[in-house]
């Protein structure tokens, strides 16, 4: 019985640091989203393909980081929205590779529409919605 308690105690001592480390690795989704907005704006303002390409690379990395976050509500829909953003980034990158800077910029406008659509999932209900359902 005593060796079993020692093993159990050792297990607890081993797992506690792992749990605290996992908590510290949680993603600050709000900060990631702000950085995504900044990268998006940089891509939209870019006048040269290399600048837009760098901004899209940063944006893609941030979207992939956001996909690892835990969403408190509408998690599946949020993941789908992020997948759609990645698809639009890939399309813009292809257009950019073909030298179509303006077409890539037009494709990126879809990301802003997706942002508005999927952010509505996480907004608290308004006064009238609470009152009338």
PDB file of C-alpha atoms in Angstrom:
ATOM      1  CA  UNK A   1       0.000   0.000   0.000  1.00  0.00           C
ATOM      2  CA  UNK A   2       2.799   2.400   0.882  1.00  0.00           C
ATOM      3  CA  UNK A   3       4.571   2.058  -2.525  1.00  0.00           C
ATOM      4  CA  UNK A   4       1.253   2.846  -4.200  1.00  0.00           C
ATOM      5  CA  UNK A   5       0.939   6.078  -2.195  1.00  0.00           C
ATOM      6  CA  UNK A   6       4.510   7.026  -3.091  1.00  0.00           C
ATOM      7  CA  UNK A   7       3.790   6.494  -6.766  1.00  0.00           C
ATOM      8  CA  UNK A   8       0.565   8.482  -6.554  1.00  0.00           C
ATOM      9  CA  UNK A   9       2.359  11.317  -4.728  1.00  0.00           C
ATOM     10  CA  UNK A  10       5.111  11.329  -7.323  1.00  0.00           C
ATOM     11  CA  UNK A  11       2.492  11.454 -10.075  1.00  0.00           C
ATOM     12  CA  UNK A  12       0.876  14.478  -8.471  1.00  0.00           C
ATOM     13  CA  UNK A  13       4.220  16.246  -8.054  1.00  0.00           C
ATOM     14  CA  UNK A  14       5.056  15.514 -11.683  1.00  0.00           C
ATOM     15  CA  UNK A  15       1.738  16.676 -13.167  1.00  0.00           C
ATOM     16  CA  UNK A  16       1.307  19.933 -11.227  1.00  0.00           C
ATOM     17  CA  UNK A  17       4.084  21.782 -13.093  1.00  0.00           C
ATOM     18  CA  UNK A  18       2.710  20.479 -16.394  1.00  0.00           C
ATOM     19  CA  UNK A  19      -0.743  21.841 -15.588  1.00  0.00           C
ATOM     20  CA  UNK A  20       0.558  25.281 -14.686  1.00  0.00           C
ATOM     21  CA  UNK A  21       2.689  25.308 -17.844  1.00  0.00           C
ATOM     22  CA  UNK A  22      -0.370  24.461 -19.973  1.00  0.00           C
ATOM     23  CA  UNK A  23      -2.277  27.346 -18.414  1.00  0.00           C
ATOM     24  CA  UNK A  24       0.535  29.773 -19.195  1.00  0.00           C
ATOM     25  CA  UNK A  25       0.471  28.660 -22.832  1.00  0.00           C
ATOM     26  CA  UNK A  26      -3.143  29.730 -23.343  1.00  0.00           C
ATOM     27  CA  UNK A  27      -3.566  32.044 -26.286  1.00  0.00           C
ATOM     28  CA  UNK A  28      -4.503  35.671 -25.709  1.00  0.00           C
ATOM     29  CA  UNK A  29      -7.125  35.690 -28.441  1.00  0.00           C
ATOM     30  CA  UNK A  30      -7.846  39.394 -28.089  1.00  0.00           C
ATOM     31  CA  UNK A  31      -4.190  40.291 -28.688  1.00  0.00           C
ATOM     32  CA  UNK A  32      -3.977  37.872 -31.613  1.00  0.00           C
ATOM     33  CA  UNK A  33      -7.098  39.390 -33.177  1.00  0.00           C
ATOM     34  CA  UNK A  34      -5.688  42.920 -32.818  1.00  0.00           C
ATOM     35  CA  UNK A  35      -2.484  41.823 -34.513  1.00  0.00           C
ATOM     36  CA  UNK A  36      -4.554  40.171 -37.244  1.00  0.00           C
ATOM     37  CA  UNK A  37      -6.307  43.487 -37.831  1.00  0.00           C
ATOM     38  CA  UNK A  38      -2.963  45.261 -38.062  1.00  0.00           C
ATOM     39  CA  UNK A  39      -1.579  42.744 -40.578  1.00  0.00           C
ATOM     40  CA  UNK A  40      -4.786  42.948 -42.606  1.00  0.00           C
ATOM     41  CA  UNK A  41      -4.516  46.741 -42.777  1.00  0.00           C
ATOM     42  CA  UNK A  42      -0.863  46.483 -43.794  1.00  0.00           C
ATOM     43  CA  UNK A  43      -1.804  44.099 -46.617  1.00  0.00           C
ATOM     44  CA  UNK A  44      -4.614  46.359 -47.804  1.00  0.00           C
ATOM     45  CA  UNK A  45      -2.375  49.458 -47.816  1.00  0.00           C
ATOM     46  CA  UNK A  46       0.526  47.732 -49.570  1.00  0.00           C
ATOM     47  CA  UNK A  47       1.565  49.275 -52.859  1.00  0.00           C
ATOM     48  CA  UNK A  48       4.202  46.648 -53.595  1.00  0.00           C
ATOM     49  CA  UNK A  49       3.698  42.880 -53.912  1.00  0.00           C
ATOM     50  CA  UNK A  50       6.544  42.082 -51.503  1.00  0.00           C
ATOM     51  CA  UNK A  51       5.031  44.220 -48.766  1.00  0.00           C
ATOM     52  CA  UNK A  52       1.607  42.646 -49.260  1.00  0.00           C
ATOM     53  CA  UNK A  53       3.165  39.185 -49.328  1.00  0.00           C
ATOM     54  CA  UNK A  54       4.911  39.786 -45.992  1.00  0.00           C
ATOM     55  CA  UNK A  55       1.718  41.108 -44.425  1.00  0.00           C
ATOM     56  CA  UNK A  56      -0.224  38.075 -45.713  1.00  0.00           C
ATOM     57  CA  UNK A  57       2.410  35.741 -44.289  1.00  0.00           C
ATOM     58  CA  UNK A  58       2.042  37.412 -40.881  1.00  0.00           C
ATOM     59  CA  UNK A  59      -1.744  37.328 -41.149  1.00  0.00           C
ATOM     60  CA  UNK A  60      -1.748  33.632 -42.012  1.00  0.00           C
ATOM     61  CA  UNK A  61       0.448  32.821 -39.005  1.00  0.00           C
ATOM     62  CA  UNK A  62      -1.841  34.803 -36.717  1.00  0.00           C
ATOM     63  CA  UNK A  63      -4.968  33.069 -38.058  1.00  0.00           C
ATOM     64  CA  UNK A  64      -3.327  29.698 -37.470  1.00  0.00           C
ATOM     65  CA  UNK A  65      -2.503  30.797 -33.926  1.00  0.00           C
ATOM     66  CA  UNK A  66      -6.107  31.915 -33.393  1.00  0.00           C
ATOM     67  CA  UNK A  67      -7.305  28.483 -34.536  1.00  0.00           C
ATOM     68  CA  UNK A  68      -5.495  26.964 -31.535  1.00  0.00           C
ATOM     69  CA  UNK A  69      -7.446  29.159 -29.114  1.00  0.00           C
ATOM     70  CA  UNK A  70     -10.412  27.964 -27.129  1.00  0.00           C
ATOM     71  CA  UNK A  71     -13.607  29.724 -28.095  1.00  0.00           C
ATOM     72  CA  UNK A  72     -16.140  30.006 -25.288  1.00  0.00           C
ATOM     73  CA  UNK A  73     -19.141  29.893 -27.595  1.00  0.00           C
ATOM     74  CA  UNK A  74     -19.785  28.964 -31.224  1.00  0.00           C
ATOM     75  CA  UNK A  75     -16.409  27.208 -31.345  1.00  0.00           C
ATOM     76  CA  UNK A  76     -17.143  25.125 -34.438  1.00  0.00           C
ATOM     77  CA  UNK A  77     -18.499  28.093 -36.377  1.00  0.00           C
ATOM     78  CA  UNK A  78     -15.520  30.211 -35.307  1.00  0.00           C
ATOM     79  CA  UNK A  79     -13.112  27.555 -36.578  1.00  0.00           C
ATOM     80  CA  UNK A  80     -15.000  27.439 -39.876  1.00  0.00           C
ATOM     81  CA  UNK A  81     -14.744  31.212 -40.144  1.00  0.00           C
ATOM     82  CA  UNK A  82     -10.995  31.104 -39.585  1.00  0.00           C
ATOM     83  CA  UNK A  83     -10.717  28.382 -42.242  1.00  0.00           C
ATOM     84  CA  UNK A  84     -12.532  30.668 -44.683  1.00  0.00           C
ATOM     85  CA  UNK A  85     -10.095  33.468 -43.857  1.00  0.00           C
ATOM     86  CA  UNK A  86      -7.183  31.125 -44.591  1.00  0.00           C
ATOM     87  CA  UNK A  87      -8.791  30.224 -47.926  1.00  0.00           C
ATOM     88  CA  UNK A  88      -9.098  33.902 -48.854  1.00  0.00           C
ATOM     89  CA  UNK A  89      -5.472  34.505 -47.876  1.00  0.00           C
ATOM     90  CA  UNK A  90      -4.384  31.588 -50.077  1.00  0.00           C
ATOM     91  CA  UNK A  91      -6.387  33.005 -52.993  1.00  0.00           C
ATOM     92  CA  UNK A  92      -4.829  36.430 -52.511  1.00  0.00           C
ATOM     93  CA  UNK A  93      -1.356  34.886 -52.356  1.00  0.00           C
ATOM     94  CA  UNK A  94      -1.988  33.100 -55.672  1.00  0.00           C
ATOM     95  CA  UNK A  95      -3.156  36.325 -57.280  1.00  0.00           C
ATOM     96  CA  UNK A  96      -0.158  38.129 -55.883  1.00  0.00           C
ATOM     97  CA  UNK A  97       2.178  35.464 -57.301  1.00  0.00           C
ATOM     98  CA  UNK A  98       0.643  36.191 -60.718  1.00  0.00           C
ATOM     99  CA  UNK A  99       1.325  39.898 -60.273  1.00  0.00           C
ATOM    100  CA  UNK A 100      -2.322  40.812 -59.672  1.00  0.00           C
ATOM    101  CA  UNK A 101      -1.954  43.213 -56.748  1.00  0.00           C
ATOM    102  CA  UNK A 102      -5.377  44.845 -57.153  1.00  0.00           C
ATOM    103  CA  UNK A 103      -7.150  41.489 -57.566  1.00  0.00           C
ATOM    104  CA  UNK A 104      -5.470  40.295 -54.361  1.00  0.00           C
ATOM    105  CA  UNK A 105      -6.655  43.433 -52.590  1.00  0.00           C
ATOM    106  CA  UNK A 106     -10.226  42.779 -53.779  1.00  0.00           C
ATOM    107  CA  UNK A 107     -10.011  39.191 -52.508  1.00  0.00           C
ATOM    108  CA  UNK A 108      -8.858  40.470 -49.121  1.00  0.00           C
ATOM    109  CA  UNK A 109     -11.996  42.590 -48.806  1.00  0.00           C
ATOM    110  CA  UNK A 110     -13.869  39.318 -48.235  1.00  0.00           C
ATOM    111  CA  UNK A 111     -11.887  38.875 -45.025  1.00  0.00           C
ATOM    112  CA  UNK A 112     -13.388  42.043 -43.584  1.00  0.00           C
ATOM    113  CA  UNK A 113     -16.894  40.763 -44.376  1.00  0.00           C
ATOM    114  CA  UNK A 114     -16.032  37.430 -42.727  1.00  0.00           C
ATOM    115  CA  UNK A 115     -14.702  39.300 -39.690  1.00  0.00           C
ATOM    116  CA  UNK A 116     -17.973  41.164 -39.273  1.00  0.00           C
ATOM    117  CA  UNK A 117     -20.055  38.018 -39.753  1.00  0.00           C
ATOM    118  CA  UNK A 118     -18.157  35.849 -37.296  1.00  0.00           C
ATOM    119  CA  UNK A 119     -17.626  38.540 -34.672  1.00  0.00           C
ATOM    120  CA  UNK A 120     -21.421  38.740 -34.355  1.00  0.00           C
ATOM    121  CA  UNK A 121     -21.310  35.226 -32.879  1.00  0.00           C
ATOM    122  CA  UNK A 122     -19.336  36.507 -29.909  1.00  0.00           C
ATOM    123  CA  UNK A 123     -21.044  39.808 -29.255  1.00  0.00           C
ATOM    124  CA  UNK A 124     -23.273  40.011 -26.201  1.00  0.00           C
ATOM    125  CA  UNK A 125     -26.968  40.424 -26.972  1.00  0.00           C
ATOM    126  CA  UNK A 126     -28.189  43.991 -27.231  1.00  0.00           C
ATOM    127  CA  UNK A 127     -30.816  45.600 -25.020  1.00  0.00           C
ATOM    128  CA  UNK A 128     -33.660  45.127 -27.509  1.00  0.00           C
ATOM    129  CA  UNK A 129     -32.663  41.542 -28.205  1.00  0.00           C
ATOM    130  CA  UNK A 130     -32.765  40.770 -24.495  1.00  0.00           C
ATOM    131  CA  UNK A 131     -36.100  42.501 -24.138  1.00  0.00           C
ATOM    132  CA  UNK A 132     -37.877  40.984 -27.139  1.00  0.00           C
ATOM    133  CA  UNK A 133     -35.828  37.844 -27.775  1.00  0.00           C
TER     134      UNK A 133
END
